[in-house]
Coordinates of C-alpha atoms and ligand atoms in Angstrom, one line a residue:
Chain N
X1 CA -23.7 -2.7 20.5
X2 CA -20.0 -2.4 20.4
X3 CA -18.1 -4.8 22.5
X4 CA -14.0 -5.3 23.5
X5 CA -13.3 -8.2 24.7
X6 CA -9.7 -8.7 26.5
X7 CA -7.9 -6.1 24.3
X8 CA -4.2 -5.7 24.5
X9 CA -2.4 -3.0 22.6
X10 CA 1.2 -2.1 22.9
X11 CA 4.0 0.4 20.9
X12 CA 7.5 -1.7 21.0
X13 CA 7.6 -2.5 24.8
X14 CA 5.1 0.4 26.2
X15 CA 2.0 -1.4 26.9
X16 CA -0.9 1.2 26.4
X17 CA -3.8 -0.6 26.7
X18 CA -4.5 -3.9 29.0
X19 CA -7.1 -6.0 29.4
X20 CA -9.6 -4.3 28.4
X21 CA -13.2 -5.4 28.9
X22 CA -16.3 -3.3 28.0
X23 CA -19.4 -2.7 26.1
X24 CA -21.0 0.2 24.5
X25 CA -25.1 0.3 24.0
X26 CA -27.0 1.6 21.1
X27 CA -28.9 4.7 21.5
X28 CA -27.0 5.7 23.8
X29 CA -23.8 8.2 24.1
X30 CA -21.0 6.1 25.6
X31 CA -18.5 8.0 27.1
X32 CA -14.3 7.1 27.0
X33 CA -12.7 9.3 29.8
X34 CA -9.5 9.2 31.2
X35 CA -6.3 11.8 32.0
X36 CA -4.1 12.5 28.9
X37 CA -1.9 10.1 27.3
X38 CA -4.4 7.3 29.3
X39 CA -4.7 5.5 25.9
X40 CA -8.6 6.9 24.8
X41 CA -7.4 7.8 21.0
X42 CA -5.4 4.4 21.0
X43 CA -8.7 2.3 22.5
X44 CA -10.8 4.4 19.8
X45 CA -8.6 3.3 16.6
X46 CA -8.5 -0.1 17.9
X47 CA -12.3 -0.5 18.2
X48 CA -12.3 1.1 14.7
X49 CA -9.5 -0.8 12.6
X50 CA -6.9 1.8 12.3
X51 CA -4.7 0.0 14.8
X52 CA -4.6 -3.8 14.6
X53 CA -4.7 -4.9 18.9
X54 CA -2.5 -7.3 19.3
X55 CA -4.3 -9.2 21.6
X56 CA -8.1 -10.1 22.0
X57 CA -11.4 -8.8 20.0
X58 CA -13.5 -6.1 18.7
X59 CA -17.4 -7.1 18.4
X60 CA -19.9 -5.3 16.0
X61 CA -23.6 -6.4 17.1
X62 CA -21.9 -9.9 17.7
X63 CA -19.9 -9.6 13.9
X64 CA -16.1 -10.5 15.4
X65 CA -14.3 -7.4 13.3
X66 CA -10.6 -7.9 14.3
X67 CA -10.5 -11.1 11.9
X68 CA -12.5 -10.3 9.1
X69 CA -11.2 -10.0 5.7
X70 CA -10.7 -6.4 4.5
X71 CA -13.8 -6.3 1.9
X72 CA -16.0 -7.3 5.3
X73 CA -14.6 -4.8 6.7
X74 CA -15.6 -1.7 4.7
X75 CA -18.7 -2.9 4.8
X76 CA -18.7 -2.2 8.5
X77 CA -17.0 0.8 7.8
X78 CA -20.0 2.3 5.6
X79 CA -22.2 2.1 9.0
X80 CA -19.7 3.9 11.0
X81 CA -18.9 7.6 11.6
X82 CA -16.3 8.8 12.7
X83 CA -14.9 12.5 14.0
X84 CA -11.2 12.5 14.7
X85 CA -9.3 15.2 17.4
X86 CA -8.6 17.6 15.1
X87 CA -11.6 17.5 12.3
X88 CA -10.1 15.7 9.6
X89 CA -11.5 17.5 6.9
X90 CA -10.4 16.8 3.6
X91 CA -8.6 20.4 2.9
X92 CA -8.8 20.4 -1.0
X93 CA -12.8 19.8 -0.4
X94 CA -14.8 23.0 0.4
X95 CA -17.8 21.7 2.9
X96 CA -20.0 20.7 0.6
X97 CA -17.9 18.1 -1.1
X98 CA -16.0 17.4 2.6
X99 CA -20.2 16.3 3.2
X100 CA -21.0 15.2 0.5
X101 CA -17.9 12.6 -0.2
X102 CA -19.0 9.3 1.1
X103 CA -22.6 9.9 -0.6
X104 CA -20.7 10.5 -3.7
X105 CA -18.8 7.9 -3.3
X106 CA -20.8 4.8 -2.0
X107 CA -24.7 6.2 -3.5
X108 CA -26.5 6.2 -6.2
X109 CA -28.5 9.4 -5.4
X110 CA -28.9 12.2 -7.8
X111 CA -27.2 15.6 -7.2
X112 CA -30.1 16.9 -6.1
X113 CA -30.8 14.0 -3.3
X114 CA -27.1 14.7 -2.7
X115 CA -27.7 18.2 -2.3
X116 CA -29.8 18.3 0.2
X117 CA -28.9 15.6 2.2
X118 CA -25.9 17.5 3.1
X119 CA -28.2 21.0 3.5
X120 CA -30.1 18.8 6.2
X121 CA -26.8 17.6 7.9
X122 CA -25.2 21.2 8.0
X123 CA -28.5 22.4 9.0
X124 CA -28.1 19.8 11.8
X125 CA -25.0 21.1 12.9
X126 CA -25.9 25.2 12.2
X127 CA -23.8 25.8 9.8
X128 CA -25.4 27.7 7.2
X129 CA -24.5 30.2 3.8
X130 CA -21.2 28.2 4.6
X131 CA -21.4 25.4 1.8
X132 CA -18.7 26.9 -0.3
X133 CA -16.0 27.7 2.5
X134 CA -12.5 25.7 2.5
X135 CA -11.7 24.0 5.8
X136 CA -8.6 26.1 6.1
X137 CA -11.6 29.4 5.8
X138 CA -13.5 27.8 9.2
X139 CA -13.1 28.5 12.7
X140 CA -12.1 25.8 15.0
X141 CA -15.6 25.3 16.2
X142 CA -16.9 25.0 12.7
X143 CA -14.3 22.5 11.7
X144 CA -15.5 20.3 14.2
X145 CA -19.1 20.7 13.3
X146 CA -18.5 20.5 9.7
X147 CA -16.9 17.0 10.5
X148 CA -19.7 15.9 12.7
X149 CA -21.9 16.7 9.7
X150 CA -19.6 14.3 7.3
X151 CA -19.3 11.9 10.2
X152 CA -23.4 11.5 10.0
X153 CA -24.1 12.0 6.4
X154 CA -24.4 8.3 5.5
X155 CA -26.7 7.4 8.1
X156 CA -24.3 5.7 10.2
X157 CA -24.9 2.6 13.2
X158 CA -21.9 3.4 15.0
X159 CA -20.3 7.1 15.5
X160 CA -17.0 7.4 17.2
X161 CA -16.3 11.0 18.7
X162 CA -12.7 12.1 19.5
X163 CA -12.3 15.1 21.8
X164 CA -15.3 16.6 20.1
X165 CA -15.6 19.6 22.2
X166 CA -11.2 20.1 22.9
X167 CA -10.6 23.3 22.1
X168 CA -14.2 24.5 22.3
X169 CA -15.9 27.9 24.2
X170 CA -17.6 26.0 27.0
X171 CA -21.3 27.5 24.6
X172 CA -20.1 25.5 21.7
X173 CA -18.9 22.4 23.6
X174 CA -22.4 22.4 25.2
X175 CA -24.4 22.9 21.9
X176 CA -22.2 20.3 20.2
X177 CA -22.3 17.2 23.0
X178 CA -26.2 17.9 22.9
X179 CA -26.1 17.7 18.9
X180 CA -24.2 14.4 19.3
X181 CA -26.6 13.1 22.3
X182 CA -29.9 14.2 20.5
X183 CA -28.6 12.7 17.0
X184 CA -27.8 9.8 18.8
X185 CA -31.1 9.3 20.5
X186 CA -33.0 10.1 17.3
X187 CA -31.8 7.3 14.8
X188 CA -30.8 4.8 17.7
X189 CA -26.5 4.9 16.8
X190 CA -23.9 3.0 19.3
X191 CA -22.1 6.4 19.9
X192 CA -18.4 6.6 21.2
X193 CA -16.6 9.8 22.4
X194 CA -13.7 10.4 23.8
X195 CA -13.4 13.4 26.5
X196 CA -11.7 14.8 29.5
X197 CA -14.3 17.5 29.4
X198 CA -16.2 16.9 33.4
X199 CA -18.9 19.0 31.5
X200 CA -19.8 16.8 28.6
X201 CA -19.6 13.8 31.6
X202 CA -22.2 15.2 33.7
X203 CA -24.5 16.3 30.9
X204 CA -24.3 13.5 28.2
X205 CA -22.4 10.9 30.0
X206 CA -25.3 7.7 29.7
X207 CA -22.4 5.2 30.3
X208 CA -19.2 5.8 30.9
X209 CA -15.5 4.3 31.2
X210 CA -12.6 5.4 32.6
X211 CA -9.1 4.5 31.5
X212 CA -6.6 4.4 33.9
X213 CA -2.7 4.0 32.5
X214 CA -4.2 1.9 29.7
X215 CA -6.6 -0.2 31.9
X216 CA -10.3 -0.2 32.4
X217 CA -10.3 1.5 36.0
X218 CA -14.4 1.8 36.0
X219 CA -17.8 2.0 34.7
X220 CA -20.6 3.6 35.5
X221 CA -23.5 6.2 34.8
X222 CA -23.1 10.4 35.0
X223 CA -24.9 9.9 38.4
X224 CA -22.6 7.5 39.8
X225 CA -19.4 9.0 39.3
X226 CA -20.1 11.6 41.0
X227 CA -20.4 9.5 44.5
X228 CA -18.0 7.0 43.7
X229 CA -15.6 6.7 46.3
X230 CA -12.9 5.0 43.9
X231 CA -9.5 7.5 44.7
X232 CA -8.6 7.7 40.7
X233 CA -12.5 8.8 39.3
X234 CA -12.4 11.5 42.5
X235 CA -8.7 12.8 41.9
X236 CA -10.0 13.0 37.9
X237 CA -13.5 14.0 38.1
X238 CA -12.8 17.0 41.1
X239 CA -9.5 17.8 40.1
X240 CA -10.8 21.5 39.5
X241 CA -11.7 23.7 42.6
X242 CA -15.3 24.6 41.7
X243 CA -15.9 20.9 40.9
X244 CA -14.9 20.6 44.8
X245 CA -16.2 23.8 46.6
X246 CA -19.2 22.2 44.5
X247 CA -19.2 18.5 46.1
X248 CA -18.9 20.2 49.8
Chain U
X1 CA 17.4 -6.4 4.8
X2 CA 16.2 -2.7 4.6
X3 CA 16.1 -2.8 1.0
X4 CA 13.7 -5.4 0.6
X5 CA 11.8 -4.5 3.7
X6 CA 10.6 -0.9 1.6
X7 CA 10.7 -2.9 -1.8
X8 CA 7.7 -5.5 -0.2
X9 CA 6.2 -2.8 1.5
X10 CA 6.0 -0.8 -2.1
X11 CA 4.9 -3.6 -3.6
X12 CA 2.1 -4.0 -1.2
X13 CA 1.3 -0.6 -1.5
X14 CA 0.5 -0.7 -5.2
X15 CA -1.2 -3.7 -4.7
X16 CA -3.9 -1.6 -2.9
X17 CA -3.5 1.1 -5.4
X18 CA -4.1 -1.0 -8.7
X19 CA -7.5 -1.9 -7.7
X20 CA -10.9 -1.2 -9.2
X21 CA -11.5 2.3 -8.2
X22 CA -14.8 3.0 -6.0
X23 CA -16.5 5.3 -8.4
X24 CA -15.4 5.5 -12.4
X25 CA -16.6 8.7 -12.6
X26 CA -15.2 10.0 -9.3
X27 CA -11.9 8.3 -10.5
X28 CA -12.5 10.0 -13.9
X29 CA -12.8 13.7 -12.3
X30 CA -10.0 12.9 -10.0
X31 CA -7.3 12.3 -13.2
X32 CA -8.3 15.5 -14.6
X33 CA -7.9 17.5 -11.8
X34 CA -4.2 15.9 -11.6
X35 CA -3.5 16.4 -15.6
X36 CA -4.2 20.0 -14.8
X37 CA -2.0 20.5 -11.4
X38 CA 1.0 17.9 -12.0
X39 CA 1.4 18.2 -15.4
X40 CA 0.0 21.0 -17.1
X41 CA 1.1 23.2 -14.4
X42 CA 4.5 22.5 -15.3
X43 CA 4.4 23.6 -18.8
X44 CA 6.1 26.8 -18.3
X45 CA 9.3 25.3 -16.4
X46 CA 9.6 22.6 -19.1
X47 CA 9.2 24.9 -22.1
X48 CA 11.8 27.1 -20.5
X49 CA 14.2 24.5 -20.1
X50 CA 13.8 22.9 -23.6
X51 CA 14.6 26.3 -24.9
X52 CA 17.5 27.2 -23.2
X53 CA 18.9 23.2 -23.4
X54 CA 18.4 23.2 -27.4
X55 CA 20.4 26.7 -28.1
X56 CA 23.0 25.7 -25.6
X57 CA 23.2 22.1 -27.1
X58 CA 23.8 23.7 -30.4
X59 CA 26.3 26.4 -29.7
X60 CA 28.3 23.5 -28.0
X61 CA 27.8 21.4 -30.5
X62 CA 29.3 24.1 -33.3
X63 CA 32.0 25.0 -30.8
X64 CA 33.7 21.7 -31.1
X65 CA 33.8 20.7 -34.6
X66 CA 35.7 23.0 -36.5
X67 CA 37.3 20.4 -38.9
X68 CA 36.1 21.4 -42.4
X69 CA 35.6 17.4 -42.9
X70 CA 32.5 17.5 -40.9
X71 CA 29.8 18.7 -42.7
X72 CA 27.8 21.8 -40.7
X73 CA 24.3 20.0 -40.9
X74 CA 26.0 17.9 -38.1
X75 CA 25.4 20.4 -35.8
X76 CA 21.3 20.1 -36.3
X77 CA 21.6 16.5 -36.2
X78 CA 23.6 16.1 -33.2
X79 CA 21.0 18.5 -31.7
X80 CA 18.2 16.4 -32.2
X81 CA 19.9 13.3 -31.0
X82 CA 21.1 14.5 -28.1
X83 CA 17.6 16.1 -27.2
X84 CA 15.5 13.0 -28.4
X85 CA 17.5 10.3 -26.9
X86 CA 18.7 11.5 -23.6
X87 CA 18.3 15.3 -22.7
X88 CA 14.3 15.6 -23.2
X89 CA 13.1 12.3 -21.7
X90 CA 15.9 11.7 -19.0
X91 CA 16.7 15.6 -17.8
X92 CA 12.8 16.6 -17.8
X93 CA 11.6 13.7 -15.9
X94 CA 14.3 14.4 -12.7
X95 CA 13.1 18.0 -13.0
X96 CA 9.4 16.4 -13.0
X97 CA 10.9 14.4 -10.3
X98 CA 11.6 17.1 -8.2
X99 CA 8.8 18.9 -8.9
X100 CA 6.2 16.8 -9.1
X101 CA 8.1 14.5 -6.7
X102 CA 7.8 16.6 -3.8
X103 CA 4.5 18.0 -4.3
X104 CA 2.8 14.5 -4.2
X105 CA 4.9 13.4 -1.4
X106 CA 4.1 16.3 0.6
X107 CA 0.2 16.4 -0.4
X108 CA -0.2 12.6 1.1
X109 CA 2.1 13.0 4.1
X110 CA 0.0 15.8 5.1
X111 CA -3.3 14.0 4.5
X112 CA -1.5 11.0 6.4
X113 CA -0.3 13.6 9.7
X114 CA -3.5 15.3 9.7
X115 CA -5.2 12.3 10.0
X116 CA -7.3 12.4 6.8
X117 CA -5.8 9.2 4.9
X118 CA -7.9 8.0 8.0
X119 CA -11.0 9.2 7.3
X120 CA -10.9 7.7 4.1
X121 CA -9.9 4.2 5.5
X122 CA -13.1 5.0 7.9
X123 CA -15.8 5.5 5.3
X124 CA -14.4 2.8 3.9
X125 CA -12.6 4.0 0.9
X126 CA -8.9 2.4 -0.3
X127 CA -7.2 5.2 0.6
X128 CA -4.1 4.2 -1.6
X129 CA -6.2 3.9 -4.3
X130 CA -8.2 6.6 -4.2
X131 CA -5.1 9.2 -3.5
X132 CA -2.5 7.4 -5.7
X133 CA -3.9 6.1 -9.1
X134 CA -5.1 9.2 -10.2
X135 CA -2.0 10.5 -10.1
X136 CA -0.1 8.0 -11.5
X137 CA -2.9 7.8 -14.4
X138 CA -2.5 11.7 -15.1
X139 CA 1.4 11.6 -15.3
X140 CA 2.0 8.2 -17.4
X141 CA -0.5 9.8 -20.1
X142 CA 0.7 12.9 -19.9
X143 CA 4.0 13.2 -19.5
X144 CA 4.9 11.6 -22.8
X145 CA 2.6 14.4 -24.7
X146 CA 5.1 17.1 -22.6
X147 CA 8.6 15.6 -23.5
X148 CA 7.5 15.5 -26.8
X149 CA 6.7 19.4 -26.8
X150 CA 10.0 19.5 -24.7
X151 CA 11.6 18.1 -27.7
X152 CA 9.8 20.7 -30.5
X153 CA 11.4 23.1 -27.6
X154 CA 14.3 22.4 -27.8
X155 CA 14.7 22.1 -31.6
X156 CA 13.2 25.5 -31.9
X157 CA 15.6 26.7 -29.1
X158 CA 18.2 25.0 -31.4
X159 CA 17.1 26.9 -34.5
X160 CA 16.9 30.0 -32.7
X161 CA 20.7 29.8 -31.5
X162 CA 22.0 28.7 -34.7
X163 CA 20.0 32.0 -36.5
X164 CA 20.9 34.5 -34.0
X165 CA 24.3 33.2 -33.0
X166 CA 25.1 32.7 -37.2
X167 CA 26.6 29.6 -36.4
X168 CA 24.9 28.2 -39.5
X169 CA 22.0 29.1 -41.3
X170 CA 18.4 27.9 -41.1
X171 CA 18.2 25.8 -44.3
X172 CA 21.5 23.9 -43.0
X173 CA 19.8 23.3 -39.6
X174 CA 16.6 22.2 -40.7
X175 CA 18.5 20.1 -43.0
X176 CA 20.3 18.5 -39.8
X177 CA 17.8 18.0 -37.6
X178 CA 15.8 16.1 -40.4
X179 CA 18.3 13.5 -41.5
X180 CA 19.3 10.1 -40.6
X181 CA 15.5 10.1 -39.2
X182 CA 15.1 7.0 -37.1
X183 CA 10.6 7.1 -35.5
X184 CA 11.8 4.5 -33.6
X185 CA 14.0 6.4 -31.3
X186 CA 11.2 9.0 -30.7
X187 CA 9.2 5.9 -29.6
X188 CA 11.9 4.7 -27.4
X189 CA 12.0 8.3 -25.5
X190 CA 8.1 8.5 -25.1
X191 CA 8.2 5.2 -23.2
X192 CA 11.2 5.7 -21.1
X193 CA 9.0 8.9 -20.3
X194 CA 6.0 6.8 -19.4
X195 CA 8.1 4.5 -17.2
X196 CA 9.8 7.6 -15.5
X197 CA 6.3 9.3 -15.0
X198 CA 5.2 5.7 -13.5
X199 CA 8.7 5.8 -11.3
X200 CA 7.6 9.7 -10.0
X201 CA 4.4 9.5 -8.8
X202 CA 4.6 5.8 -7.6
X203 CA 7.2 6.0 -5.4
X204 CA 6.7 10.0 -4.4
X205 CA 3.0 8.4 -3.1
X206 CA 5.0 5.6 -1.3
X207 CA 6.8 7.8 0.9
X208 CA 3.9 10.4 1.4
X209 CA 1.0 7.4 2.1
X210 CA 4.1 6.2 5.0
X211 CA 5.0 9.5 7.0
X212 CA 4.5 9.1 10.7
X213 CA 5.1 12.3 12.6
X214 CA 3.9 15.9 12.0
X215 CA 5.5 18.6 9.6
X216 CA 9.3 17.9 10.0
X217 CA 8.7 14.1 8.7
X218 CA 6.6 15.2 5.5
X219 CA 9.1 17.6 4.5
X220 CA 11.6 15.0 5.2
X221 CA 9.8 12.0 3.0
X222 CA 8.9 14.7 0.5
X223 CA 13.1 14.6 0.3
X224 CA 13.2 11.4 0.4
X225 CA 10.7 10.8 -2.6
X226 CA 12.9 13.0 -4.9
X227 CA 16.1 11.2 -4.0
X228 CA 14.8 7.8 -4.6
X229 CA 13.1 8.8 -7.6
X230 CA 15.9 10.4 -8.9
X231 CA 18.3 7.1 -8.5
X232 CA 15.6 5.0 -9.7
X233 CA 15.1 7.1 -12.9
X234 CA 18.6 6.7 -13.3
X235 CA 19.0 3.2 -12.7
X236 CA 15.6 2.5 -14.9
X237 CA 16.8 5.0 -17.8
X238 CA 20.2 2.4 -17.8
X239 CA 17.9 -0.5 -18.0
X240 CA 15.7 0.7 -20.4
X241 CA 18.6 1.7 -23.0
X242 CA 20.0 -1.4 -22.7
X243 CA 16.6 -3.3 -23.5
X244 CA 15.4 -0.8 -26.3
X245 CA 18.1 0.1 -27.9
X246 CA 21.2 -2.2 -27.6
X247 CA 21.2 -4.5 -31.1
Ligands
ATP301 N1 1.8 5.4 17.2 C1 2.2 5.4 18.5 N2 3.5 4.9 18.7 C2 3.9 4.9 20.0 N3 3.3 5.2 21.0 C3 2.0 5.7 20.9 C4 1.4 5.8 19.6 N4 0.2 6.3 19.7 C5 0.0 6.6 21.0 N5 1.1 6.2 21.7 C6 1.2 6.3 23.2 O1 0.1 5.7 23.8 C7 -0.3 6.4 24.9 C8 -1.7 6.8 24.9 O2 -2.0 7.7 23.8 P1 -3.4 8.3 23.4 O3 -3.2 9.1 22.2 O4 -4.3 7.2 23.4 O5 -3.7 9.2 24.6 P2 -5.1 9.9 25.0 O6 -5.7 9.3 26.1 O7 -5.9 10.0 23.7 O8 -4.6 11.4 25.4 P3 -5.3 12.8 25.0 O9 -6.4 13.0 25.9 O10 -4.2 13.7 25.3 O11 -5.7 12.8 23.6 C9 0.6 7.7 25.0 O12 1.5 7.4 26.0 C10 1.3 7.7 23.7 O13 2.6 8.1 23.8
MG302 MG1 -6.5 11.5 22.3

């Protein structure tokens, strides 16, 4: 379990984030959403490390990780996975090595362990006869699923998800946030994504929060949300006009 | 105040990059594969250079004495001091500088804007480390090995002007070029080198591993990283002289 407990974060004077309070369970996919420029990717590199809060705390399965030293720290970081907006992938690194790198670099396998531990995560992900492509060779689509693939390759406790399915055919977004929930369910990670896809909400959305101009507006379940009579979650979650020819 | 805000900031920076690397063998494949694309793959540009710089250094050289006092093996002498001291191990470096300079600076920034200096911290690797000391390993062992050969160069460059241009014959310049023979000066260049290669990539990493921004800010630092390496090579080249060489 992931927990925040009263974080403040804030750029010069522009507060983004405030007050926030929430928890995220293992083995089961924990959904961010909120309207763009909310503060979901600044919430997300807070809970991971990449942006010290200024205020408050960031819990790991009770381990307080905003003040431990930096060696404590990459331990954490071994157990966590992470997929960032737009893939990540390490360009000089065809897939294989992008996959392979943390098992190269905190392992002891053997090549061949190595080998096909990253033929079983691209397998995962369907991508295959693709092991010597360069990220700049890959679709969009692939780049994300390549990253997934990296972002799981260690095993990891905790898997952070940033838009994974931005910029997506609606197919691909649906394959992937069912590749994330399924992968989540099956080795019991504390998974975090990131959307504003109303999609991924209703199909994957086990518990979910919505950030309101850098505040935790409300929680819920994919069932609840969808009769909630809060003003904000209706204006964001039937802002399109199926969504609300579809409520009627 | 600025000054010593990006001098503590530097020096925090190599902190983080002078530590034990992850993976010696990962570190090892890593310094190879910057031997071959920082240094090696500026071979042709230096030999060019060192060519051209040692023929025009001699014609020069011819051009001003024309007193019969001074003896013509003066011209081969003066050729080799000038390279060895000062033109080989100064003028290649700020042409590394800029080469080299910009490349690193550019590669980092755009790990650091495309968010995969991230990843890294994420899996829990030291970024700075892992990105950084290879590179500064590859240049401060190599670059020494390629001002030397910049020096050969240039002598040959030298020969070639004095033979073709008949400004004096071979015997005379061989002759110059091998007298008043001091090793230690050839030691003094090689380290100025090894500081200047150290200068380079260190503080080309510094302002790629800092960009903020998207494209226009990693061309930007990659300009920055050539201007201050190119001041600090100068600066450093001063101090060195003065340390090595003054009696
Ligand atoms: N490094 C930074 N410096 C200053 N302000 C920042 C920085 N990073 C983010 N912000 C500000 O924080 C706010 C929240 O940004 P954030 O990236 O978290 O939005 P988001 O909810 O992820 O949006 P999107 O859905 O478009 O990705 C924005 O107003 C942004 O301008
Ligand atoms: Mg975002």
């Amino acid at each position: 379990m992931i927990e925040a407990v009263n974080l403040y974060k804030s750029f010069g004077d522009r507060e983004v984030l405030k007050n926030i309070n929430v928890q995220f369970e293992k083995g089961k996919t924990n959904l961010i959403i909120g309207e763009s420029g909310s503060g979901k990717t600044v919430l997300m590199k807070c809970l991971v490390g990449l942006l010290e809060v200024d205020k408050g705390k960031v819990l790991y399965d009770n381990r307080n990780f905003s003040e431990m030293a930096l060696r404590a720290r990459k331990a954490i970081r071994q157990e966590i996975g992470m997929l960032f907006q737009g893939g990540a992938l390490f360009d000089s690194l065809n897939v294989e090595e992008n996959v392979m790198f943390a098992l190269n670099m905190f392992t002891n396998m053997t090549p061949e362990e190595k080998l096909e531990r990253v033929n079983f995560c691209l397998c995962r992900v369907n991508i295959v006869n693709s092991n010597k492509l360069y990220p700049s060779e890959l679709s969009g689509g692939m780049k994300k699923r390549v990253a997934i693939a990296r972002a799981i390759s260690m095993n990891p406790k905790y898997l952070f998800c940033d838009e994974p399915n931005s910029g997506l055919d609606p197919k691909t977004s649906i394959l992937i946030d069912n590749l994330i929930s399924e992968i989540t369910r099956e080795y019991e990670i504390t998974t975090v994504i990131n959307t504003h896809d109303m999609n991924s909400v209703i199909e994957i959305g086990d518990k979910i929060a919505f950030i309101y101009k850098g505040e935790l507006w409300w929680e819920g379940t994919n069932e609840e949300i969808l009769v909630s009579d809060n003003k904000e979650i209706n204006d964001f979650v039937y802002a399109t006009e199926l969504l609300r020819k579809l409520k009627k | 105040m600025h000054v010593f805000y990006h001098i503590g900031k530097y020096g925090l920076l190599m902190v983080r990059t002078f530590a034990r690397p992850q993976k010696w063998n990962a570190f090892r494949k890593q310094v190879f594969i910057e031997m071959d694309a920082l240094c090696l793959g500026s071979l042709g540009i230096i030999a060019i250079i060192s060519v051209f710089m040692g023929a025009v250094l001699v014609i020069q050289t011819a051009y001003n004495i024309d007193s019969p006092w001074i003896p013509l093996y003066t011209i081969g002498f003066t050729a080799r001091q000038s390279l060895v001291l000062e033109f080989c191990p100064t003028m290649i470096s700020l042409i590394l500088a800029g080469k080299v300079g910009s490349r690193i600076s550019s590669e980092i920034g755009t790990m650091r804007v495309t968010e995969q200096i991230d990843a890294l911290e994420i899996m829990g690797v030291n970024s700075a480390n892992y990105l950084i000391l290879p590179k500064v390993t590859a240049c401060v062992l190599i670059n020494p090995f390629l001002i030397a050969l910049s020096m050969f160069l240039g002598l040959i460059g030298g020969w070639l002007a004095a033979v073709v241009g008949h400004v004096t014959t071979s015997h005379i310049y061989i002759l110059g070029i091998q007298s008043f023979f001091v090793p230690y000066e050839i030691f003094y260049a090689l380290i100025k080198t090894a500081f200047f290669a150290f200068i380079i990539t260190s503080v080309s990493g510094y302002h790629g591993y800092f960009t903020h921004g998207g494209a226009l800010e990693v061309g930007r630092s990659s300009t920055l990283a050539v201007v201050y390496s190119s001041i600090l090579i100068i600066l450093a080249n001063l101090v060195l002289t003065q340390l090595l060489l003054a009696a």
